[in-house]
XYZ file of C-alpha atoms in Angstrom:
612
model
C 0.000 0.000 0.000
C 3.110 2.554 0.544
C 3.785 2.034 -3.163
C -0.072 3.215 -4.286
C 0.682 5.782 -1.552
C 3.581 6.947 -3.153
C 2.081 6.933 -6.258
C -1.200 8.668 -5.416
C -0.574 10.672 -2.320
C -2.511 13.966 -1.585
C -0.215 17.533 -1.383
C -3.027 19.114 1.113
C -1.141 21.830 3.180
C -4.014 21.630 5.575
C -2.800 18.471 7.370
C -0.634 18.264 10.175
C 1.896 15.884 11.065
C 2.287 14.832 14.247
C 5.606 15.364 15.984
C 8.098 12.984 15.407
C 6.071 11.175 12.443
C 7.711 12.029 9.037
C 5.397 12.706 6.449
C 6.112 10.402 3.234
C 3.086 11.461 0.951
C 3.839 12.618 -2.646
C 2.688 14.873 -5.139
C -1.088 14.176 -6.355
C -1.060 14.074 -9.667
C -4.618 16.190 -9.312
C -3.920 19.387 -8.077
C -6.757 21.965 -7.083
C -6.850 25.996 -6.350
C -9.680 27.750 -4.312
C -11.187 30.797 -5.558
C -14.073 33.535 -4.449
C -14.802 35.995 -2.262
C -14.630 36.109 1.734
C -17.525 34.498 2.960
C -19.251 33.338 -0.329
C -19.218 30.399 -2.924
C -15.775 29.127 -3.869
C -14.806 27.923 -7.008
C -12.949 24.704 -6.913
C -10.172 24.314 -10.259
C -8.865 21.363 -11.154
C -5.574 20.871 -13.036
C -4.811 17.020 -14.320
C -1.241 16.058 -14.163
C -1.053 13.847 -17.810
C 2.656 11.935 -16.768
C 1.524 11.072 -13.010
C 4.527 8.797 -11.411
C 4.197 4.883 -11.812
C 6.333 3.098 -9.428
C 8.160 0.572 -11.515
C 6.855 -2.434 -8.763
C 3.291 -1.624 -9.363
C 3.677 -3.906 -12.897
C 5.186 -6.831 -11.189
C 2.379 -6.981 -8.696
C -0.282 -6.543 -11.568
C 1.321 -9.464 -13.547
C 0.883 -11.692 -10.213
C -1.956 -14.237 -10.955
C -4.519 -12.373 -8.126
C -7.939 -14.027 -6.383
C -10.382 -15.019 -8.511
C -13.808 -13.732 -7.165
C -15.873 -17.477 -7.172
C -18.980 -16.006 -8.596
C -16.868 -14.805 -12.171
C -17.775 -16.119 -15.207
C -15.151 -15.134 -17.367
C -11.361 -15.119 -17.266
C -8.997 -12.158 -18.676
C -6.078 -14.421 -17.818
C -4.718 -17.836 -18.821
C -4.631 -19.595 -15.531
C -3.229 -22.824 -14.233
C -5.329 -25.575 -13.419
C -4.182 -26.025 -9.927
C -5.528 -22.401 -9.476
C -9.306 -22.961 -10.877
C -9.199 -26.206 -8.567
C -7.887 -24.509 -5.368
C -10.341 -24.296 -2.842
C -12.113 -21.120 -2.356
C -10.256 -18.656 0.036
C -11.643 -16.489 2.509
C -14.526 -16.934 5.199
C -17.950 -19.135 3.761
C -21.280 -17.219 2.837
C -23.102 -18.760 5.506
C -26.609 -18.772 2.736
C -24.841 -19.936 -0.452
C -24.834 -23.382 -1.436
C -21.795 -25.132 -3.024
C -22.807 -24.761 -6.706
C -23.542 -21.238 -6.433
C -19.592 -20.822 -6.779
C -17.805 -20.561 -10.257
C -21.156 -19.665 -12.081
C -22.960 -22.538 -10.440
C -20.372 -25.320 -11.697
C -18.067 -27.419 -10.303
C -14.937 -27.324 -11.923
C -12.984 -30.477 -12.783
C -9.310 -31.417 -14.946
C -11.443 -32.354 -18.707
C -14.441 -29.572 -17.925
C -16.805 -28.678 -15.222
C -19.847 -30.111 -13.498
C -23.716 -28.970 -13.182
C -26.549 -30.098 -11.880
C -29.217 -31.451 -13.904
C -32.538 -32.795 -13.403
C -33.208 -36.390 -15.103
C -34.919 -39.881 -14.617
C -32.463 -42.737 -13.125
C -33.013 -45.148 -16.423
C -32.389 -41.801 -18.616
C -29.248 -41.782 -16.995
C -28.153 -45.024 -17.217
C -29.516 -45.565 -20.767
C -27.181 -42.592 -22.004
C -23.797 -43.754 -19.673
C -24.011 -47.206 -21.185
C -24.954 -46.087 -24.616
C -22.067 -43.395 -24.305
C -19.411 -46.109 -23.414
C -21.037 -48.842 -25.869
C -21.466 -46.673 -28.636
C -19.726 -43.407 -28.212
C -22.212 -41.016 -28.470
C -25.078 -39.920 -25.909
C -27.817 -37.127 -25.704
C -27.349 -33.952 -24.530
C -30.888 -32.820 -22.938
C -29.381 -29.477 -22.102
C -28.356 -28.339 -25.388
C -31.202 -30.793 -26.942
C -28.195 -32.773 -29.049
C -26.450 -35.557 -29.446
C -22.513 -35.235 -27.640
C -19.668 -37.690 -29.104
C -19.249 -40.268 -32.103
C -22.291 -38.596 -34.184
C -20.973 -41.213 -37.014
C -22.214 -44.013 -35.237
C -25.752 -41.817 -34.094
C -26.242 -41.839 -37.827
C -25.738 -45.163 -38.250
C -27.764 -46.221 -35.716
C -30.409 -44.314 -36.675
C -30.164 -45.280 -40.220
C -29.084 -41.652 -41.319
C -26.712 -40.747 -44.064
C -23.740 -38.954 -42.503
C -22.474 -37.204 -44.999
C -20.704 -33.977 -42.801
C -18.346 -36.684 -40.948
C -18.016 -39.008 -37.604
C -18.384 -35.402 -35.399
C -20.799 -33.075 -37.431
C -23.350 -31.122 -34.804
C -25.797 -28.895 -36.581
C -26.824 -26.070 -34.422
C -26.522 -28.410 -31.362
C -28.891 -31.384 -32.822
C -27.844 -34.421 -35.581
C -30.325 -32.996 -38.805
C -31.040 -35.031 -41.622
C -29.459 -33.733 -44.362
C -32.299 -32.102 -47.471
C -32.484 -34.212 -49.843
C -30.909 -37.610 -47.785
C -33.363 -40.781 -47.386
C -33.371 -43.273 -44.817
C -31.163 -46.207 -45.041
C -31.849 -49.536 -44.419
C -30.580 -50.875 -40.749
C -27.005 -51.675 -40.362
C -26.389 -55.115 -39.578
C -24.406 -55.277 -36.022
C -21.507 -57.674 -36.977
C -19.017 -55.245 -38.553
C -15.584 -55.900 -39.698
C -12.961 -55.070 -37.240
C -10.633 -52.363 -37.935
C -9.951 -48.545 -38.607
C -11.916 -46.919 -41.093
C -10.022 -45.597 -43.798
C -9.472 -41.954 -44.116
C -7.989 -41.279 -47.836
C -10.463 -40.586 -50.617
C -12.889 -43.233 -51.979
C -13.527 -40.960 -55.368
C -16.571 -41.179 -56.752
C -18.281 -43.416 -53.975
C -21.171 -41.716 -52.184
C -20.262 -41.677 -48.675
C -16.788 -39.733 -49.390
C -14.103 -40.230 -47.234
C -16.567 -41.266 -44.290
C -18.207 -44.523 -45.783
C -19.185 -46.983 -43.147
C -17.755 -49.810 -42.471
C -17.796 -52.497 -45.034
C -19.624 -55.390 -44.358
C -18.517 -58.522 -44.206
C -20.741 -61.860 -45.570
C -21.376 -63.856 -42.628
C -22.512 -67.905 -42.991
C -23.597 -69.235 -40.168
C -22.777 -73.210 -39.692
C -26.870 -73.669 -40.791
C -26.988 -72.292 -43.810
C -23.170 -73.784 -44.583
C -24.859 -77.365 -43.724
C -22.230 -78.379 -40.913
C -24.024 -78.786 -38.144
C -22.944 -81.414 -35.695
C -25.705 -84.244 -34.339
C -25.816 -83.091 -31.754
C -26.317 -79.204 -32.548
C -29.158 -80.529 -34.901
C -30.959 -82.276 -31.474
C -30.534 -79.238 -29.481
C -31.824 -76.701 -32.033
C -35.301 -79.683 -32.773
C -35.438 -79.717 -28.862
C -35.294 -75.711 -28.660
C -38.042 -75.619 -31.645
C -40.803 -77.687 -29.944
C -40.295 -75.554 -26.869
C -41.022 -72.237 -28.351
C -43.684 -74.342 -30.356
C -45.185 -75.347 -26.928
C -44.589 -72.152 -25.540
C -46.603 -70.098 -28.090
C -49.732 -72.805 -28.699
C -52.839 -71.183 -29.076
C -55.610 -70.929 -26.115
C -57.030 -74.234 -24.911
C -60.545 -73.553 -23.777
C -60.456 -76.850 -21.899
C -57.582 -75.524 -19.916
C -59.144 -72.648 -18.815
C -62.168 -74.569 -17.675
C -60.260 -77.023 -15.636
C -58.886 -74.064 -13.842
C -62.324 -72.257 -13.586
C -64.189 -75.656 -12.318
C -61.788 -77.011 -9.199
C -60.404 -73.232 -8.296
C -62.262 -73.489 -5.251
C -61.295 -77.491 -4.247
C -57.781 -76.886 -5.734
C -55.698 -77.944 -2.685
C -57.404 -81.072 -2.269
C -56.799 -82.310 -5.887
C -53.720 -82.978 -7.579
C -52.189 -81.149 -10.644
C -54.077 -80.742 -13.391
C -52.998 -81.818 -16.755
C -51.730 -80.055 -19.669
C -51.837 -80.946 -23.484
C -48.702 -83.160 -23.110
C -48.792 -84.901 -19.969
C -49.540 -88.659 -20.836
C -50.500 -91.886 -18.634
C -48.102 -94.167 -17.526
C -46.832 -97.511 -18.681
C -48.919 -99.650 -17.768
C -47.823 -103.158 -16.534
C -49.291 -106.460 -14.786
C -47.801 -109.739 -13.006
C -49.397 -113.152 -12.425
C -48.436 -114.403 -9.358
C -50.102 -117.623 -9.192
C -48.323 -121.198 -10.765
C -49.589 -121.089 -13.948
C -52.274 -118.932 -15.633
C -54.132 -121.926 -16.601
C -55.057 -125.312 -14.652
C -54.091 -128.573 -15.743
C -57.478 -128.732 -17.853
C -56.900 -126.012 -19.356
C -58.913 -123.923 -17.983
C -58.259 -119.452 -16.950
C -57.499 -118.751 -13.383
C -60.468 -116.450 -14.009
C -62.915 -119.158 -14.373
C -65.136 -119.793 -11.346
C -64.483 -123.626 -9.601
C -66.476 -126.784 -10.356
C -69.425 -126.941 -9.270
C -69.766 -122.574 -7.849
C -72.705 -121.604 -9.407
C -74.886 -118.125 -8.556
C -78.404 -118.418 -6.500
C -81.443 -116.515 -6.250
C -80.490 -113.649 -3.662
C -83.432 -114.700 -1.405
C -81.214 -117.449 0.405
C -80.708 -117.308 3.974
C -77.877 -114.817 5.386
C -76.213 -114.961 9.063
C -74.046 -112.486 10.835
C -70.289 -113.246 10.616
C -68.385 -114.136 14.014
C -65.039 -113.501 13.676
C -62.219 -112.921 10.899
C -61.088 -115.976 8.728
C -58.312 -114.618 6.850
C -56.054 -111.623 6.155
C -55.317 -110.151 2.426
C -51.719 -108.312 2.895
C -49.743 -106.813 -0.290
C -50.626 -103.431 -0.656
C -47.862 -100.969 0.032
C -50.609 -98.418 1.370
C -54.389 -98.408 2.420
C -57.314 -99.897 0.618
C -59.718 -97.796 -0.494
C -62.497 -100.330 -2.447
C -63.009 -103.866 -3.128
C -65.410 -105.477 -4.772
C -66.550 -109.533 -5.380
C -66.420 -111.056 -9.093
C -69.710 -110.351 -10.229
C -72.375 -113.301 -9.628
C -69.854 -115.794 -7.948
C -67.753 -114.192 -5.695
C -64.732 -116.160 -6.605
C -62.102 -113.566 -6.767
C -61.958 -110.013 -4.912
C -61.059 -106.975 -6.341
C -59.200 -104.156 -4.732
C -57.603 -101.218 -5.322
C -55.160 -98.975 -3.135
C -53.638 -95.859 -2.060
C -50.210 -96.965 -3.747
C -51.706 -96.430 -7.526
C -52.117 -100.340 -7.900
C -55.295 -102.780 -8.293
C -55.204 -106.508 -7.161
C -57.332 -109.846 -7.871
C -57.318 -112.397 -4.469
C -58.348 -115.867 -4.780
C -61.649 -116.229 -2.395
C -61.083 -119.633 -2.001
C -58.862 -122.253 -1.513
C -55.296 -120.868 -1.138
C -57.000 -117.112 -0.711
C -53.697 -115.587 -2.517
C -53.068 -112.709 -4.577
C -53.310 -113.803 -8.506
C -52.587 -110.692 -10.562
C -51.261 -107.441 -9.889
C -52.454 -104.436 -12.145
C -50.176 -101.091 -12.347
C -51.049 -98.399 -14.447
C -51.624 -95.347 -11.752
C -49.405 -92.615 -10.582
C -51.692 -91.568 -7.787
C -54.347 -93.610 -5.830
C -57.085 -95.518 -7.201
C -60.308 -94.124 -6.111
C -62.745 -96.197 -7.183
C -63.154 -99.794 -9.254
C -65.756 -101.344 -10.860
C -66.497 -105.004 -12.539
C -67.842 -105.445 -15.796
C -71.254 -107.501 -15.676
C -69.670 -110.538 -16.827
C -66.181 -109.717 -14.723
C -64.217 -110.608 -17.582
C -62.837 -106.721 -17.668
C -62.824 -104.162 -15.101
C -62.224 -100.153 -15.082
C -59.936 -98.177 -12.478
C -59.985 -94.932 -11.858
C -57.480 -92.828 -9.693
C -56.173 -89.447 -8.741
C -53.735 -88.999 -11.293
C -56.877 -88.330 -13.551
C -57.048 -91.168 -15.844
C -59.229 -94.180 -16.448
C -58.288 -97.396 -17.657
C -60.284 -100.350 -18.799
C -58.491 -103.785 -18.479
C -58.115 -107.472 -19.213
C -58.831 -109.039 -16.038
C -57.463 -112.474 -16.737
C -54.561 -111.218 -19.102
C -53.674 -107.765 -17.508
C -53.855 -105.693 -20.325
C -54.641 -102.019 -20.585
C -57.450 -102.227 -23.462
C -57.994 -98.837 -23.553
C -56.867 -95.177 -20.809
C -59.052 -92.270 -21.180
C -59.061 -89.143 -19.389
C -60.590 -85.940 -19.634
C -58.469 -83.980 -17.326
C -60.970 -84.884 -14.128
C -60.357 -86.989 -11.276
C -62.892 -89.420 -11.315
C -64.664 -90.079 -7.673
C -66.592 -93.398 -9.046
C -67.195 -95.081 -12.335
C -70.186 -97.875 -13.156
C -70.635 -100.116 -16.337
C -73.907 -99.472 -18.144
C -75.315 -102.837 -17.779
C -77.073 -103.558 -20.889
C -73.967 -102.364 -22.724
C -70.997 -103.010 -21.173
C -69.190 -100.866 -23.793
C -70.188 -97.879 -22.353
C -69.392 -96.336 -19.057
C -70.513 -93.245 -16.697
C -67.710 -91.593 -14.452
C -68.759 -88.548 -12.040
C -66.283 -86.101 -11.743
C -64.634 -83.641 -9.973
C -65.943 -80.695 -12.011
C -69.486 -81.117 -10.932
C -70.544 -82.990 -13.657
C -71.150 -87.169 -15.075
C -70.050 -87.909 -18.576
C -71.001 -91.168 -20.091
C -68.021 -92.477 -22.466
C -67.925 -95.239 -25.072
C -64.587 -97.616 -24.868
C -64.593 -98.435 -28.504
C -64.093 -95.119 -29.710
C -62.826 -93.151 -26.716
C -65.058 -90.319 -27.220
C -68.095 -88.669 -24.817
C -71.051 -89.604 -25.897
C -73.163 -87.738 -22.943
C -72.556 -85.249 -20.234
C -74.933 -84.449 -17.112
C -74.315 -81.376 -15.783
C -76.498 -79.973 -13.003
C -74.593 -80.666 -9.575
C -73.160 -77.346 -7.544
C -70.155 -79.640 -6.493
C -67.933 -82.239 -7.364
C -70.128 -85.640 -7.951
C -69.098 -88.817 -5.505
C -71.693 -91.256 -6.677
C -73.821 -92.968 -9.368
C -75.935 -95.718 -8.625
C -78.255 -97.757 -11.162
C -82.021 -98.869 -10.650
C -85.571 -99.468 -12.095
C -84.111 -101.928 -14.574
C -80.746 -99.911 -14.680
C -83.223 -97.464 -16.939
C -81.894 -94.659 -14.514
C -79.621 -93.526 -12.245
C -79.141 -91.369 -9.217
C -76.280 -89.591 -8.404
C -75.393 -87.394 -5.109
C -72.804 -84.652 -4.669
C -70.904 -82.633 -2.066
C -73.941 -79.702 -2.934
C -75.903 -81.936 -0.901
C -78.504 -82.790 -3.207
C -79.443 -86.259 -5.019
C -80.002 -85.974 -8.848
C -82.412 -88.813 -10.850
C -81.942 -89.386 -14.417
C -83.113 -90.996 -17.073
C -80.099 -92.777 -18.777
C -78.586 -90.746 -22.039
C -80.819 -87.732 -21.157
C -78.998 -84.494 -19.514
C -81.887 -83.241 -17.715
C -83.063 -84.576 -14.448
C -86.150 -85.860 -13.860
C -85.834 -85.167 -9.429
C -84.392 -83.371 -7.723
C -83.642 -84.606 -4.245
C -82.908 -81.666 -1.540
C -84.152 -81.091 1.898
C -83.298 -78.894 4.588
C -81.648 -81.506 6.748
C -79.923 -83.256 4.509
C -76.018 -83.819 4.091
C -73.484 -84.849 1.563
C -73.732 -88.601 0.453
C -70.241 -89.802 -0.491
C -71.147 -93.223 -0.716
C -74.221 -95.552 -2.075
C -75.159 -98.891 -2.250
C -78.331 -100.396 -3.729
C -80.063 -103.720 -2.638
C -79.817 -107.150 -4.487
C -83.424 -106.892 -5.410
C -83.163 -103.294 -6.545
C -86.158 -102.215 -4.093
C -83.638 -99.894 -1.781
C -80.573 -97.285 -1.956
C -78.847 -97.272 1.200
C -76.554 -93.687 1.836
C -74.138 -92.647 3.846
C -74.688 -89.893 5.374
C -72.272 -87.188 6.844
C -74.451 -86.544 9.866
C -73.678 -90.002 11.082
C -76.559 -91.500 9.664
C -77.154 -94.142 7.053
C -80.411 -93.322 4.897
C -82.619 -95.415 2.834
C -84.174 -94.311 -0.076
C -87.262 -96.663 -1.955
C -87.243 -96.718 -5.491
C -89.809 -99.546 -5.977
C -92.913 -97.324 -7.289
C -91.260 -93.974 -6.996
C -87.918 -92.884 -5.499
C -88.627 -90.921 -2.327
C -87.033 -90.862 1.320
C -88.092 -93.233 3.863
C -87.860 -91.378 6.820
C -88.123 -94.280 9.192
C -85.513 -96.185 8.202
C -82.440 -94.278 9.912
C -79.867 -96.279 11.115
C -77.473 -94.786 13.684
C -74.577 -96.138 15.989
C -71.835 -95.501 13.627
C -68.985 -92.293 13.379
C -68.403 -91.239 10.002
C -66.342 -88.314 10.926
C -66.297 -87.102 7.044
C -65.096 -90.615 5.448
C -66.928 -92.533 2.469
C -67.524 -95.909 3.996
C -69.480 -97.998 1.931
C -72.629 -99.629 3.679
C -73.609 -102.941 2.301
C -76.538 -105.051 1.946
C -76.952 -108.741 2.498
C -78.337 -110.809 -0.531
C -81.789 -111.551 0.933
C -81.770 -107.537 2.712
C -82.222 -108.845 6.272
C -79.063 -107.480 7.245
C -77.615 -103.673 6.383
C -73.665 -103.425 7.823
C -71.426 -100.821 7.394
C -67.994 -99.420 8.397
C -67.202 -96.251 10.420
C -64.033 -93.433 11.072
C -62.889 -95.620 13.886
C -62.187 -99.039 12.144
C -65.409 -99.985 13.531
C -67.759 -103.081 11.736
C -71.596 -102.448 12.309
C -74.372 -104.630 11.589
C -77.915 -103.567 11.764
C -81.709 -105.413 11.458
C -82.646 -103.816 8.201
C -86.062 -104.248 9.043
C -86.085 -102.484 12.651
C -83.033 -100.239 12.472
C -81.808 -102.099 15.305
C -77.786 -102.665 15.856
C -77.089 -106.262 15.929
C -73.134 -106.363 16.172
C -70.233 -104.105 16.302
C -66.983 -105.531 15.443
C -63.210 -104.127 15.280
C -62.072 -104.496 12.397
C -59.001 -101.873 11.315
C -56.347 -99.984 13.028
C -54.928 -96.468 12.490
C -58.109 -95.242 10.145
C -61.218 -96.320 8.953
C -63.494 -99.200 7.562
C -63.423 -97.629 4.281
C -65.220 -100.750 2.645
C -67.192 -103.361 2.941
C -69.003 -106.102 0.568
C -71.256 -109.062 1.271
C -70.699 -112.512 -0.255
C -73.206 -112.576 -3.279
C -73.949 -116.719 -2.621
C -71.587 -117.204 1.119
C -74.627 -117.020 3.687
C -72.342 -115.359 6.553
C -69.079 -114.235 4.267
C -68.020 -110.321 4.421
C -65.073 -108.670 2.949
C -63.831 -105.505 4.685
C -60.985 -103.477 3.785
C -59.390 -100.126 5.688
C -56.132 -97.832 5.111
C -54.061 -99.954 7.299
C -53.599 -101.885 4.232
C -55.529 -104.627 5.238
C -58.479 -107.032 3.557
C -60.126 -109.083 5.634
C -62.748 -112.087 5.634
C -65.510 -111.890 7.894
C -67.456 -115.653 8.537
């Protein structure tokens, strides 16, 4: 400051020094004289010195790189780097923000740094596309920033200004230019050439050649094994991209609400399993030639009206099954062999008497069976199970004749008896569909239940049929019509899961879920008789099958506990009460059609047993 002093000092005679302080100040380069009278306005004259004194170290301290106010915008100076990146000197504005320094930027070694507002997949479209590509959009200026070569390109823009043309801050298309056709990706590798092409079109910026590529396809040397994998990869995208399956969609629509108590439903490729048998007696024929199917010498059926007597006690013990029992059911008219079929996806034919051992095995289910059924003559038999198919077979050979399924599980399945090529199934989709095993097609469908169907029984002449449901109602038909003729449904009723008609076709016995077995007549009409309740028994929500003697003196049936009951059809009066399975229930039960006393009973401790 003693050097501006110097420079620019005031001569003002009016000042005093003080004593002993030397007075340093120089000539001002403005001098003034005061003029006027005593005691009135003066007049103030100014003279301007043109050559005022420069002190010759004034220029080296104005060529000294000085402070840089932060809010500048411009510089009058070439500066070094390390100067614009110092930190700011002097004390902080305690209200401005960091970017309100250096024109609201940050400064940095290739440019500076601003804030801009932007969506987070904007921004990472542009960074990836800037270091894939080499270009990116600017949506400050509203244009593209980098390789504008390869925008063009891209795009499928001529480029004729070059790899780094910018019009006016945005990539134009040039008047007169046309679209292009898409570049293919694969380019060759290498540096584009700079020198001139002549009279090609592009100039000295042509794109990359473009190389002919032939893939291993269309040059025919695929391996075997490249061949497999691209047939295995075409039927997936073909089964990927089928069109809509309307039966699909019903399946889904029909059990949504029972959907955890069924298994998977099936899709347009699953298929049934293999199917496979094995005889397990000596020889399938005797040593007159005659089928282990055939009834013994001299075992001929009866009228039904012969006389019947409770059974005492358990004669024998049927064990092979893996897992519970779920039905049986007596060769039709002589009782000879017994059917069953069992949790573990298998069906098996027992020898009633003499050795009483297992003759055939049948295996053709993934899932349990649910429910069997003879033909009249017993010389095939149909199986139907949870995995949602039913299959017809040979009884004395073991073949699978025929496996139909309509994507249902199928709670119980009867032979029409005056054709035994037909069939009726009730489903798990509400409804009963009547199916021809020749063909393998539907030939009827009954469809008026609220809930999935459990049973069909046959009567009047096997003319018609009832059929009950978890809705809690019981259905009549007339057979091959789809309209009922009754409907059964009282206040007090319950769900039905299981029916059994008498010998003589005068009575329906049901189970019902209140603990109760009803009776139903269906001699002159079919209507409820009220009277004939039978109680004693625990059903606790299982389908035990009640049975019938062959003259109808006797009604028995098993309960949730394991528990064998016997009743006086007549008086509804309990006559006997048996144990007959452990760890579950008596699922079923079936009286000898010509043994006076003989019942079969089967439970899901894997047991059968004979009752005499």
């Amino acid at each position: 400051m003693d050097t501006i002093t110097n420079a620019y000092g005031s001569d003002s005679d009016s000042e005093s020094t003080p004593t002993g302080v030397s007075s340093s100040a120089p000539t001002s380069t403005l001098s003034s004289s005061v003029s006027g009278p005593p005691g009135g306005p003066y007049l103030v004259n100014h003279s301007v010195n043109s050559a005022p004194f420069v002190n010759p170290a004034l220029k080296t301290v104005m060529n000294r790189p000085g402070f840089i106010p932060p809010t500048s915008r411009e510089l009058t100076t070439n500066v070094k780097a390390a100067t614009l990146l110092a930190p700011i000197q002097g004390p902080e504005h305690p209200f401005r923000r960091e970017m309100d320094s250096m024109g609201g930027t940050k400064l940095a070694t290739g440019g500076y740094k601003e804030d801009a507002v932007m969506e987070k997949w904007n921004f990472h479209e542009q960074f990836h596309t800037f270091h894939a590509q080499g270009y990116a959009r600017d949506d400050m200026a509203g244009g593209i920033i980098g390789n504008v070569h390869n925008y063009m390109r891209k795009e499928g823009l001529r480029d004729p200004a070059g790899p780094t043309a910018i019009i006016a801050g945005r990539v134009t298309k040039p008047s007169g230019s046309t679209a292009s056709e898409p570049v293919s990706r694969r380019k060759r590798k290498g540096v584009e050439e700079d020198e001139d092409l002549g009279e090609e079109e592009d100039g000295p910026w042509a794109p990359a050649k473009e190389e002919p590529v032939i893939t291993q396809l269309e040059a025919g040397t695929l391996t075997e094994e490249q061949k497999r994998h691209r047939a295995e990869l075409a039927e997936r995208k073909a089964a990927k991209h089928r069109g809509y399956d309307e039966d699909e969609d019903l399946d889904r629509r029909d059990e949504r609400k029972v959907a955890h108590l069924l298994p998977p439903r099936h899709d347009r490729d699953t298929v049934a399993s293999e199917p496979t048998t094995q005889f397990h007696g000596k020889g399938e024929r005797d040593y007159q030639g005659r089928s282990w199917v055939e009834p013994p010498g001299g075992l001929r059926p009866v009228e039904t009206d012969h006389a019947c007597y409770l059974p005492k006690r358990c004669v024998h013990r049927y064990t092979g099954h893996g897992k519970g029992v779920q039905a049986i059911e007596f060769f039709p008219g002589t009782g000879h062999l017994l059917l069953s079929a069992s949790l573990d996806g298998t069906c098996k034919v027992w020898s009633v008497y003499d050795e009483r051992q297992l003759r055939r095995t049948y295996s053709g289910h993934t899932a349990a069976v649910r429910c069997i059924n003879f033909s009249p003559d017993g010389s095939r038999f149909l199986s139907g199970g949870f995995d949602r198919f039913l299959r017809l077979w040979d009884t004395e050979t073991g073949q699978c004749i025929s496996t139909i399924t309509n994507r249902k599980v199928p709670y119980a399945a009867k032979f029409y008896p005056p054709n035994d090529n037909l069939f009726i199934f009730a489903a798990s989709d509400n409804r009963l569909y009547t199916y021809d095993w020749s063909s393998g097609e539907m030939v009827q469908e009954y469809n008026h239940h609220l809930s999935a169907v459990n049973t069909v029984t046959f009567y009047d002449n096997n003319s018609r049929f009832a059929s009950t449901s978890d809705d809690k109602k019981m259905l009549l038909w007339e057979w091959d019509i789809s309209v009922p003729i009754k409907y059964i449904a009282e206040p007090g009723m319950h769900s039905m899961p299981a029916v059994t008609p008498s010998p003589a076709g005068d009575f329906v016995a049901c189970q019902s879920l209140d603990n109760t077995i009803k009776i139903f007549g269906c001699r002159d009409r079919f209507k409820l008789l009220h009277k004939k309740v039978f109680k004693g028994h625990t059903i606790a929500g299982f389908a035990c099958q009640p049975a019938f003697s062959p003259n109808n003196r006797y009604l028995a049936s098993g309960d949730g506990e394991g528990k064998l009951h016997f009743w006086d059809f007549k008086n509804t009066r309990a006559l006997a009460k048996y144990r007959a399975h452990d760890n579950g229930p008596c699922i079923g039960l079936v009286w000898h059609p010509l043994e006076a006393s003989m019942v079969a009973s089967c439970g899901w401790d894997g047991l059968i047993k004979l009752w005499e």
